[in-house]
Short mmCIF file of C-alpha atoms in Angstrom, two decimals:
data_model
loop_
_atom_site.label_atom_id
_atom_site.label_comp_id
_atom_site.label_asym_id
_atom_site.label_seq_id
_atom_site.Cartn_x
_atom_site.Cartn_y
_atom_site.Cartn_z
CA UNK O 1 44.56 -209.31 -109.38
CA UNK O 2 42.86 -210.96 -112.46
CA UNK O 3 39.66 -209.87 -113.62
CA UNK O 4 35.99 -209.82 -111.82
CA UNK O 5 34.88 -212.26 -114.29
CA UNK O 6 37.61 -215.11 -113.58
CA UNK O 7 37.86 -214.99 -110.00
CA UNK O 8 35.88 -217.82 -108.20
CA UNK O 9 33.35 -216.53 -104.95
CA UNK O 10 35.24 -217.50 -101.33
CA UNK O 11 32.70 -218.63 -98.80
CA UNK O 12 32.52 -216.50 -96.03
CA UNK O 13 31.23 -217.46 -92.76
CA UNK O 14 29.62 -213.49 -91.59
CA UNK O 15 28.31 -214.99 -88.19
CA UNK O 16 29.59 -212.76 -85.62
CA UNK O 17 31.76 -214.26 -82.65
CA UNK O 18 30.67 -212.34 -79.80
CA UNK O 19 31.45 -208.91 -79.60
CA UNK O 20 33.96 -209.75 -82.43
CA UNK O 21 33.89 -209.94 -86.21
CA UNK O 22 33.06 -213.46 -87.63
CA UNK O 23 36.71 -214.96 -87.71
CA UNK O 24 36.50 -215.72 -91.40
CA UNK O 25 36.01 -211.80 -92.39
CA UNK O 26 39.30 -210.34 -89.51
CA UNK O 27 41.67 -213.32 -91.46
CA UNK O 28 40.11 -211.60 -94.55
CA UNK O 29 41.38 -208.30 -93.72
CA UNK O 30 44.76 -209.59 -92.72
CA UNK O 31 45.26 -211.10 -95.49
CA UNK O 32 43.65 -210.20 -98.75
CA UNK O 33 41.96 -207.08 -97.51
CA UNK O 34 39.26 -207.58 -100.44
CA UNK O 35 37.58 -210.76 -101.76
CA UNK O 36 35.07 -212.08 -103.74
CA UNK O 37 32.30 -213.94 -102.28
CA UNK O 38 28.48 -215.40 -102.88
CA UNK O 39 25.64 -213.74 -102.36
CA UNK O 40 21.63 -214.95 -101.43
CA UNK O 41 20.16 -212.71 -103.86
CA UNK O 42 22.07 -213.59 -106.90
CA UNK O 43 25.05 -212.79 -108.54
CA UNK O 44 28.66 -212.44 -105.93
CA UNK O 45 30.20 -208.77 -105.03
CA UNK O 46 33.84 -208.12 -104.03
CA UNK O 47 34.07 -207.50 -99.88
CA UNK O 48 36.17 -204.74 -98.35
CA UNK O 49 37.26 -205.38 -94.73
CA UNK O 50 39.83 -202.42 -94.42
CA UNK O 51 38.90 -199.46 -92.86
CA UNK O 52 40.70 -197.67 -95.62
CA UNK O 53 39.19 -199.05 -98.44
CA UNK O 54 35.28 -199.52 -96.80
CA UNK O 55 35.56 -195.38 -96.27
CA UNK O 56 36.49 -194.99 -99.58
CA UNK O 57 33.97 -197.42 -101.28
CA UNK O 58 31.07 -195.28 -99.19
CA UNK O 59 32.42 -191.86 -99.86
CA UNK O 60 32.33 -192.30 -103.77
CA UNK O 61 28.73 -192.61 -104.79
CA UNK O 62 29.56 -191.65 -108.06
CA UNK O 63 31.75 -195.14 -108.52
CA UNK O 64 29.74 -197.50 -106.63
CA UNK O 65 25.99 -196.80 -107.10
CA UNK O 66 23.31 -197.47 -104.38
CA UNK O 67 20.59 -196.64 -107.34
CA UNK O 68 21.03 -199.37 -109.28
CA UNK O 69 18.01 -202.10 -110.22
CA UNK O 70 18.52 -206.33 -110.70
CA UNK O 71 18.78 -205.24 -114.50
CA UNK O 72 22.24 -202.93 -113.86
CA UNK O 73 23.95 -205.89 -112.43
CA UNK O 74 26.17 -208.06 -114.29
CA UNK O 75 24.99 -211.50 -113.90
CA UNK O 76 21.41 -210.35 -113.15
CA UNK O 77 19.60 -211.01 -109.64
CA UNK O 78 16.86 -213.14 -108.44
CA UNK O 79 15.99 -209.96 -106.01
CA UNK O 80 17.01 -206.70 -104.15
CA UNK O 81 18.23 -206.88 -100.89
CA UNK O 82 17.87 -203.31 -99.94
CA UNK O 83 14.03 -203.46 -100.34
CA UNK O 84 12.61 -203.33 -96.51
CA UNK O 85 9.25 -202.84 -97.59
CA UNK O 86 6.66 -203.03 -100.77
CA UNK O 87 7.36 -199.65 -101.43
CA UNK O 88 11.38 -198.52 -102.64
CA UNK O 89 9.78 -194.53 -103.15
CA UNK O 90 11.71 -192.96 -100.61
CA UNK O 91 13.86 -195.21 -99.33
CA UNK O 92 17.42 -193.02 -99.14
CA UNK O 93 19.22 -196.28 -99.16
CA UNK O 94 18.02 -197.29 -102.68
CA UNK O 95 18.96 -193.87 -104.02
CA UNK O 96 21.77 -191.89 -105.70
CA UNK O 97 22.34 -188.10 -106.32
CA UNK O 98 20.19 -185.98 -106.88
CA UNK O 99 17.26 -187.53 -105.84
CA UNK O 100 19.10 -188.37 -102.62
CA UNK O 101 20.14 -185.40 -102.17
CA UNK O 102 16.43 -184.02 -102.88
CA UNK O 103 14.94 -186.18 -99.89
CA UNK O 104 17.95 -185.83 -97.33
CA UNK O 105 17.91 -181.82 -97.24
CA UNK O 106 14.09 -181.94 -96.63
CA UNK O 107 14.82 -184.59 -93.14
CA UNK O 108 18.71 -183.11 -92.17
CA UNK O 109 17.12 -180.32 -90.03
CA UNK O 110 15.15 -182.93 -88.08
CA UNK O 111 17.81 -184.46 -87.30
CA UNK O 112 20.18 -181.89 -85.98
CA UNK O 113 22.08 -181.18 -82.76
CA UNK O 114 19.64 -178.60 -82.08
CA UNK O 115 16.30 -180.48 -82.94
CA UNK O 116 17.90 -183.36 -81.08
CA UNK O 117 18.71 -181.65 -77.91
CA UNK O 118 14.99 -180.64 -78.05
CA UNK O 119 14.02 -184.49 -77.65
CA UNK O 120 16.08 -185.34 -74.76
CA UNK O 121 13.98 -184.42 -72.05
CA UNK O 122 11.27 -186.79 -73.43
CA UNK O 123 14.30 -189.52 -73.78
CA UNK O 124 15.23 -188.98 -70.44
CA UNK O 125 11.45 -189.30 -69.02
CA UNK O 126 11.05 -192.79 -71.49
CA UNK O 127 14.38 -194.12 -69.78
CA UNK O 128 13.57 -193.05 -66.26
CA UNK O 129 9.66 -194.78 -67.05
CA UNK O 130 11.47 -198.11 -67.57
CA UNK O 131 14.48 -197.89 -64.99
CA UNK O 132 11.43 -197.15 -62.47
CA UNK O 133 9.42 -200.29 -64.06
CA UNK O 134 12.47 -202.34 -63.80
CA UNK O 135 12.61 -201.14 -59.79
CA UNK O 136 9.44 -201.73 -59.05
CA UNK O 137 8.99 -205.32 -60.52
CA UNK O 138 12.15 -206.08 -58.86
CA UNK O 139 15.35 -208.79 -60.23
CA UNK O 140 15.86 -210.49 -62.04
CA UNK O 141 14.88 -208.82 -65.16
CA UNK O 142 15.61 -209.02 -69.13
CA UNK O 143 17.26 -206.02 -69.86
CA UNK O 144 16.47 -206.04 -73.87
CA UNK O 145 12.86 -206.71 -73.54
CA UNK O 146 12.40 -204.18 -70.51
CA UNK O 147 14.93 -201.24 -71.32
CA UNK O 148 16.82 -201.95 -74.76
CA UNK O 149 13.96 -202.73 -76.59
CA UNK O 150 11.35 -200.03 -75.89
CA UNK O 151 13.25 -197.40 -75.43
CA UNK O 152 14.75 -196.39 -78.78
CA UNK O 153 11.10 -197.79 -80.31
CA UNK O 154 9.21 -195.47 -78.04
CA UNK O 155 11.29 -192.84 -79.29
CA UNK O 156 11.26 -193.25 -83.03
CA UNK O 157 7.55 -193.91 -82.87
CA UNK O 158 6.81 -190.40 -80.84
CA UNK O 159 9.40 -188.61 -83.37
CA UNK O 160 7.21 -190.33 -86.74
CA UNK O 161 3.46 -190.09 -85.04
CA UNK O 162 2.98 -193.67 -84.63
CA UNK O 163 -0.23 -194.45 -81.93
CA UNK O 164 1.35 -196.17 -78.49
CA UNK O 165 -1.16 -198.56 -79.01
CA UNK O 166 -0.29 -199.57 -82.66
CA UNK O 167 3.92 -199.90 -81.00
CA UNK O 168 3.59 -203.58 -79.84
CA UNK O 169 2.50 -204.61 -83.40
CA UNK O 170 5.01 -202.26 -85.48
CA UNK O 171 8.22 -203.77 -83.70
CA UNK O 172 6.86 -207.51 -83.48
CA UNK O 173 6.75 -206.93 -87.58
CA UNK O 174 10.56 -205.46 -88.02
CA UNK O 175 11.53 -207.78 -85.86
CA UNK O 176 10.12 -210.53 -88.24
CA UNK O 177 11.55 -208.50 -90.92
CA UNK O 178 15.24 -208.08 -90.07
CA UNK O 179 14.94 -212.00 -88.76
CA UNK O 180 17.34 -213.57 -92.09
CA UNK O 181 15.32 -217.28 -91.35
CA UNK O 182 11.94 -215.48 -92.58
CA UNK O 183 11.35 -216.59 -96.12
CA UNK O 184 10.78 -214.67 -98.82
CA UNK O 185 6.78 -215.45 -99.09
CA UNK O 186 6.51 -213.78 -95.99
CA UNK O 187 9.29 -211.57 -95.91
CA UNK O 188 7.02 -209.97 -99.05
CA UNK O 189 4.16 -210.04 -97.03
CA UNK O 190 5.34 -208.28 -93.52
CA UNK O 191 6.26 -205.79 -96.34
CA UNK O 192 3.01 -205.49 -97.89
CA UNK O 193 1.64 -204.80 -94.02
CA UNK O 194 4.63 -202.56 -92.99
CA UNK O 195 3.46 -200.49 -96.85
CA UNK O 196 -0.34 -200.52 -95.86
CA UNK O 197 -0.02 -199.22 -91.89
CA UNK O 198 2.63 -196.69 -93.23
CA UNK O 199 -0.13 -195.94 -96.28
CA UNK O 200 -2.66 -195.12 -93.14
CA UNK O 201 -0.45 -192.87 -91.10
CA UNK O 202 0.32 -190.39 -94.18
CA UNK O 203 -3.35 -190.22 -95.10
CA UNK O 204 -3.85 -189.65 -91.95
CA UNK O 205 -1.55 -186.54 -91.96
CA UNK O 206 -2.48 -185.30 -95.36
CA UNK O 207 -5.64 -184.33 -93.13
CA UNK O 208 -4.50 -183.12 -90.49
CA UNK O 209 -0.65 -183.18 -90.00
CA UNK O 210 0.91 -183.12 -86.48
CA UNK O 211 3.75 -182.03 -85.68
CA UNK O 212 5.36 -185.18 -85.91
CA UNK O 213 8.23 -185.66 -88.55
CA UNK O 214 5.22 -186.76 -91.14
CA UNK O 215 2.90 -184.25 -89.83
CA UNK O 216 6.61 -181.64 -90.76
CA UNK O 217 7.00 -183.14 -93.99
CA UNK O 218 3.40 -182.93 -95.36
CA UNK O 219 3.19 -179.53 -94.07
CA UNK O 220 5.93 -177.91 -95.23
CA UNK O 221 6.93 -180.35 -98.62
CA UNK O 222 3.37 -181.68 -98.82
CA UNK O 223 3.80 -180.39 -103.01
CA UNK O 224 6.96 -181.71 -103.19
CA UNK O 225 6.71 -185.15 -102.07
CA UNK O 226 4.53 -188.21 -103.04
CA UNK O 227 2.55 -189.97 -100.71
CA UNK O 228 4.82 -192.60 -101.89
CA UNK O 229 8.16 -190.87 -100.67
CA UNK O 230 6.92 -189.94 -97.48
CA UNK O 231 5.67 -193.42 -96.98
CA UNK O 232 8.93 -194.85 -97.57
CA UNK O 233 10.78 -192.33 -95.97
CA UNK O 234 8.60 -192.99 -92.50
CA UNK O 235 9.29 -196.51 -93.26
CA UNK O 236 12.91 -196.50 -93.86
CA UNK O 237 13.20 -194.49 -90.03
CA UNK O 238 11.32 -196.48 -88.18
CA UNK O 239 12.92 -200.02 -89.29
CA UNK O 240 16.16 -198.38 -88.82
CA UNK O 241 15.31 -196.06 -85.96
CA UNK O 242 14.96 -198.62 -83.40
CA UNK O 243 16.85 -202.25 -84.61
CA UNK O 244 20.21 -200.45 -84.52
CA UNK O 245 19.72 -198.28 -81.35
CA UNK O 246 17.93 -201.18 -79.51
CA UNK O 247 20.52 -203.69 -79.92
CA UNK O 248 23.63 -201.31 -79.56
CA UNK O 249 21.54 -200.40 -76.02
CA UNK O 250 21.64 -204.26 -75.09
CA UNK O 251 24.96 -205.41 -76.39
CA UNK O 252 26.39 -201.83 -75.17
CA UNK O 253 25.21 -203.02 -71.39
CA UNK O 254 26.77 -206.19 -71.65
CA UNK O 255 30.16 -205.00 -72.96
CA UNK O 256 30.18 -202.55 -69.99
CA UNK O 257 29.15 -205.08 -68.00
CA UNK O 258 32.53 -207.65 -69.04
CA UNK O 259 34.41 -204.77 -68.62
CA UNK O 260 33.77 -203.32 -65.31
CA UNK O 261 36.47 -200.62 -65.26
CA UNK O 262 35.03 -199.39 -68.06
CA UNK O 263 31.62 -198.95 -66.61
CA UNK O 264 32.52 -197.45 -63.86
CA UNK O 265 34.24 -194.69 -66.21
CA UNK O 266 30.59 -194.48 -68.02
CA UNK O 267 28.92 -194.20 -64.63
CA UNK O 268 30.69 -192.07 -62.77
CA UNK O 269 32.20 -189.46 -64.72
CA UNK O 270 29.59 -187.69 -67.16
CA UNK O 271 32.05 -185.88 -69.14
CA UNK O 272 33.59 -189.20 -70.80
CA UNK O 273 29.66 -190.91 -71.95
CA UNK O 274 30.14 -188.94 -75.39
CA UNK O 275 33.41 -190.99 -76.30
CA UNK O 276 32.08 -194.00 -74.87
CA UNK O 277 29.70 -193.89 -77.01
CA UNK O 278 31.77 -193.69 -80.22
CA UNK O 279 34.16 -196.47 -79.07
CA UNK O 280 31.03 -198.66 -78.56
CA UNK O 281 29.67 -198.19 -81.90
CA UNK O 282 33.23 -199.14 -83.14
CA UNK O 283 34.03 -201.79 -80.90
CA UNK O 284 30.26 -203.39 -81.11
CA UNK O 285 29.76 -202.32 -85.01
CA UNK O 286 26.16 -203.65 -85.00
CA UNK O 287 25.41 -202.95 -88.67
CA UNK O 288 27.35 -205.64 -90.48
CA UNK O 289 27.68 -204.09 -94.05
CA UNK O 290 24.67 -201.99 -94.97
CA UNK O 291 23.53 -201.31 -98.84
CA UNK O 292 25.49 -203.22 -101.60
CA UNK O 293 26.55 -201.02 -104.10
CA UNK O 294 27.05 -201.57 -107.54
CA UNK O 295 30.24 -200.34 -109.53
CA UNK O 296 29.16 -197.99 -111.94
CA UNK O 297 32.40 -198.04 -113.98
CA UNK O 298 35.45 -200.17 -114.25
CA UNK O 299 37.90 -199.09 -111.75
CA UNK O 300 40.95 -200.73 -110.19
CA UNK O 301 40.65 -200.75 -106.37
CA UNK O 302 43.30 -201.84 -103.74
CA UNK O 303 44.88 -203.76 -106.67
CA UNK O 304 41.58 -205.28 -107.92
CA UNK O 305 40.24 -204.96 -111.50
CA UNK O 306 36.45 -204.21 -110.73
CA UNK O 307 33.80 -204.02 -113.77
CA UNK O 308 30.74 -202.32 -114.21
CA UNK O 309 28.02 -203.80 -112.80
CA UNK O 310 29.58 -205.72 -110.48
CA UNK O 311 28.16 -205.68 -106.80
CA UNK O 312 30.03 -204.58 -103.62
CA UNK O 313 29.79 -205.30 -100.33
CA UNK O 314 31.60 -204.07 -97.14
CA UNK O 315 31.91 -205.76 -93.31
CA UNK O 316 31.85 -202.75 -91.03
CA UNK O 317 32.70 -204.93 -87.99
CA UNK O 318 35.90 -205.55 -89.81
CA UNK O 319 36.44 -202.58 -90.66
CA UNK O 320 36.09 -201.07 -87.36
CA UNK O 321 38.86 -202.82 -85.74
CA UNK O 322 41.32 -202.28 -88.18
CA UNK O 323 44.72 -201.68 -86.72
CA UNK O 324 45.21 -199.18 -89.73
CA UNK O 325 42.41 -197.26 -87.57
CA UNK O 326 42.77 -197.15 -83.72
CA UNK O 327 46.13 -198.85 -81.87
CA UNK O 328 45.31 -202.10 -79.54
CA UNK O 329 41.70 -201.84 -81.94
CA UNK O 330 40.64 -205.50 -79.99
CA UNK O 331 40.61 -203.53 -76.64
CA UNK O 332 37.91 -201.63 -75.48
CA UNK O 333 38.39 -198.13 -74.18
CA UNK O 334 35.96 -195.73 -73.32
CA UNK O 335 38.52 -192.83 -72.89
CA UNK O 336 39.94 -193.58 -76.35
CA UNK O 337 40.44 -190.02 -78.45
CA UNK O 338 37.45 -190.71 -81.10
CA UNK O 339 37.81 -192.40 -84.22
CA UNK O 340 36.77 -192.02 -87.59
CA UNK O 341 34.85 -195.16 -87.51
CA UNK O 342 31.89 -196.31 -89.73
CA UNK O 343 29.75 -197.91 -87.45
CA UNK O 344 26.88 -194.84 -88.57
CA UNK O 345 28.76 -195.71 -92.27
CA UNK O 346 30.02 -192.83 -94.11
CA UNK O 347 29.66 -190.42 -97.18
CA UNK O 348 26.11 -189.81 -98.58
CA UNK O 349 24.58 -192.64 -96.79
CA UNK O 350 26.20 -191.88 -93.37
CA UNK O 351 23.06 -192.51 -91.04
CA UNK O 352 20.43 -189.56 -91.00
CA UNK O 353 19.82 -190.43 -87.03
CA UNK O 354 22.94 -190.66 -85.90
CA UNK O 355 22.53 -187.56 -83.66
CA UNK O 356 19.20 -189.15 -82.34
CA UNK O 357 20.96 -192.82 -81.85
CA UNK O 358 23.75 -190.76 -80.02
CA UNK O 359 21.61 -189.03 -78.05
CA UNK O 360 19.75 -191.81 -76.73
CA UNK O 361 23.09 -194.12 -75.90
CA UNK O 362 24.51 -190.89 -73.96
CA UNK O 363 20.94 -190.90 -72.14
CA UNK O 364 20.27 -194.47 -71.35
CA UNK O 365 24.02 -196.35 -70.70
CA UNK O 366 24.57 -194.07 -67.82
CA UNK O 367 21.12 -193.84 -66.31
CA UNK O 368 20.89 -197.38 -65.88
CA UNK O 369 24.35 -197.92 -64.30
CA UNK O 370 23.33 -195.15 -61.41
CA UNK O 371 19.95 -196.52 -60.86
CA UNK O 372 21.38 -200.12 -60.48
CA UNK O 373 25.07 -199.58 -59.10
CA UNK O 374 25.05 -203.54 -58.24
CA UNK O 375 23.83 -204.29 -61.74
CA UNK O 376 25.17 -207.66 -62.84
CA UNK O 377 24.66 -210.58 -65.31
CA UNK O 378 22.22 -213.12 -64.19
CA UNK O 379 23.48 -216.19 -65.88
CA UNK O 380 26.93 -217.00 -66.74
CA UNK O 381 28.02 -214.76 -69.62
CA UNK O 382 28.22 -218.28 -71.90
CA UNK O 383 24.01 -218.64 -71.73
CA UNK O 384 24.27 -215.00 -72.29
CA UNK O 385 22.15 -215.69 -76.16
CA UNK O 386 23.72 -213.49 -79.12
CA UNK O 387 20.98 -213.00 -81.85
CA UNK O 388 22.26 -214.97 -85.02
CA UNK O 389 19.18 -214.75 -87.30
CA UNK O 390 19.06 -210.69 -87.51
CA UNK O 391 20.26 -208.52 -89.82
CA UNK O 392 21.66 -206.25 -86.88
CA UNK O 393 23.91 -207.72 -84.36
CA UNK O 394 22.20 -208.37 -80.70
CA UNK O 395 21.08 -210.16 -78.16
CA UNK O 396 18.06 -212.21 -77.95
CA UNK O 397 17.63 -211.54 -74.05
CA UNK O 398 20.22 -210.58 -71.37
CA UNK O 399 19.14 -211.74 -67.64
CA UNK O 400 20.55 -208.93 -65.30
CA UNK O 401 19.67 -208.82 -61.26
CA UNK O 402 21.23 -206.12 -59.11
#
């Protein structure tokens, strides 16, 4: 193909269609596979839809750089677009080797199978706390407000130290701040108040740490780490700790809920939640493309001539049901042998609380099919609202009666 520099940008319509992909990005990967294309903060980055190539962008992070600033890019850029708060100190997204490295060794051990398994009694008490809410306030109810939504942000605030009664107010502000109609004025300001409550909370532990995840890492890396680091490390978590989970927790109930042979599978027989799981996160793919990454030299890549400093983006959703991936990827089977998706991304960057996220979906999907066998969709599924102004794929509310 020619040249970064002479190929014009392809509008690309990202809005997913459903479950699906946006249309525009699956005709992408049957066709060209990789394509140039605009983006809102500046100058346009080539976009993989292959499963093949998307794993192999995100496991070099030697050739495509998530470190880079507005001044690496060729073209320039009016700003970043992985900044989710004032503060980029800490956030593993915005980071390379060995710095990355540096910050993930100190979090990996709260975030193993062990450590997790050690959180899912309180996970199980939070989802039994709403299921019984839910019973007792009787149908119909909105199953993202009352179960998606709290659940995963009850969790991730418990796991970072944040007060219940400061909970309402921290998800109200990422909400606003993974909402892509909030302009930048105020995106820059939710950041500003994300930066100071985060500020509070390590201060907070410097004198007396918990044993929360900041309480852990001032206590044992309190000389290695900046308040700065920690701060956007805690911030990082919790905007990513509960979006992701919450919405794959909604949209994950509805799928089962269009596909009732394949909740019954989910209900009824324990030993196949773990792959249902996994072929949720593929199927659903609620992360559309994560971090763009900047090519750090010039490198030919499924037949295109890429420069340095050009940007790259990737669709996971895409990706995901590539037929280069599973057979029949449109369908949706929970007994499927499990992939090697990237709806959790992969390489370096592959998410940090996965296990966690994992644990959670295992926990709550089948919990709420045996507490509400008769559990149904309120409206007809075409008033059922998908959430089209987020950064992560949902729903905006899902009426359910049983």
């Amino acid at each position: 193909m020619t040249p970064s520099s002479e190929v014009p940008t392809t509008a690309i319509d990202r809005e997913r269609s459903g479950f699906a992909p946006a249309p525009d990005l699956t005709a992408v990967r049957r066709g060209e596979g990789i394509v140039r294309v605009p983006t809102p903060f500046g100058p346009p980055a080539w976009l993989l839809t292959r499963h093949e190539d998307v794993r192999r962008m995100l496991g070099d992070a030697e050739t495509f750089r998530n470190g880079w600033s507005t001044e690496d890019l060729a073209g320039g850029a009016t700003r970043d677009p992985r900044q989710l708060s004032g503060e980029r100190s800490g956030n593993l997204l915005s980071m390379d080797p060995p710095e990355h490295n540096r910050l993930r060794r100190m979090l990996t051990r709260e975030f193993t199978a062990r450590r997790v398994r050690r959180l899912e009694p309180r996970v199980a008490e939070i989802v039994e706390d709403h299921l019984g809410a839910m019973q007792r306030q009787g149908p119909p109810a909105d199953l993202v407000a009352q179960y998606a939504l709290p659940i995963p942000s009850l969790v991730i605030c418990e796991l970072l130290g944040v007060p219940t009664a400061d909970q309402g107010e921290f998800q109200e502000r990422t909400r606003r701040q993974l909402d892509t109609t909030v302009g930048e004025q105020e995106n820059v300001a939710l950041g500003r108040e994300m930066l100071a409550y985060m500020t509070g909370l390590v201060e907070q532990a410097r004198r007396r740490p918990g044993e929360d995840l900041i309480g852990v890492l001032v206590r044992e890396h309190g000389s290695e780490l900046t308040d700065a680091e920690i701060i956007g490390i805690a911030n990082l978590l919790l905007v990513a700790g509960h979006e992701t989970t919450s919405n794959m927790l909604g949209l994950g109930a509805l799928a089962l809920l269009r596909h009732p042979d394949q909740l019954a599978i989910v209900r009824d027989e324990p030993e196949q939640v773990p792959a249902a799981v996994e072929e949720l996160m593929r199927w659903l793919s609620v992360v559309g493309g994560g971090s763009p990454r900047m090519v750090a030299r010039d490198v030919e890549f499924g037949g295109v001539a890429m420069r340095r400093g050009d940007l790259v983006v990737v669709d996971l959703p895409a990706a995901n049901r590539d037929p280069g991936l599973v057979e029949d990827p449109e369908r949706l089977d929970v007994t499927r042998a499990q992939s090697p998706h990237v709806g959790f991304g992969h390489g370096i960057h592959h998410c940090l609380g996965a296990p966690l996220a994992r644990a959670e979906m295992r926990i709550a999907f089948p919990a709420l099919l045996r507490r509400f066998p008769d559990l149904r969709i309120a409206v007809p599924f075409e008033e059922v609202v998908f959430a089209r102004t987020k950064a992560i794929h949902g729903l905006e509310e899902l009426p359910v009666t049983w």
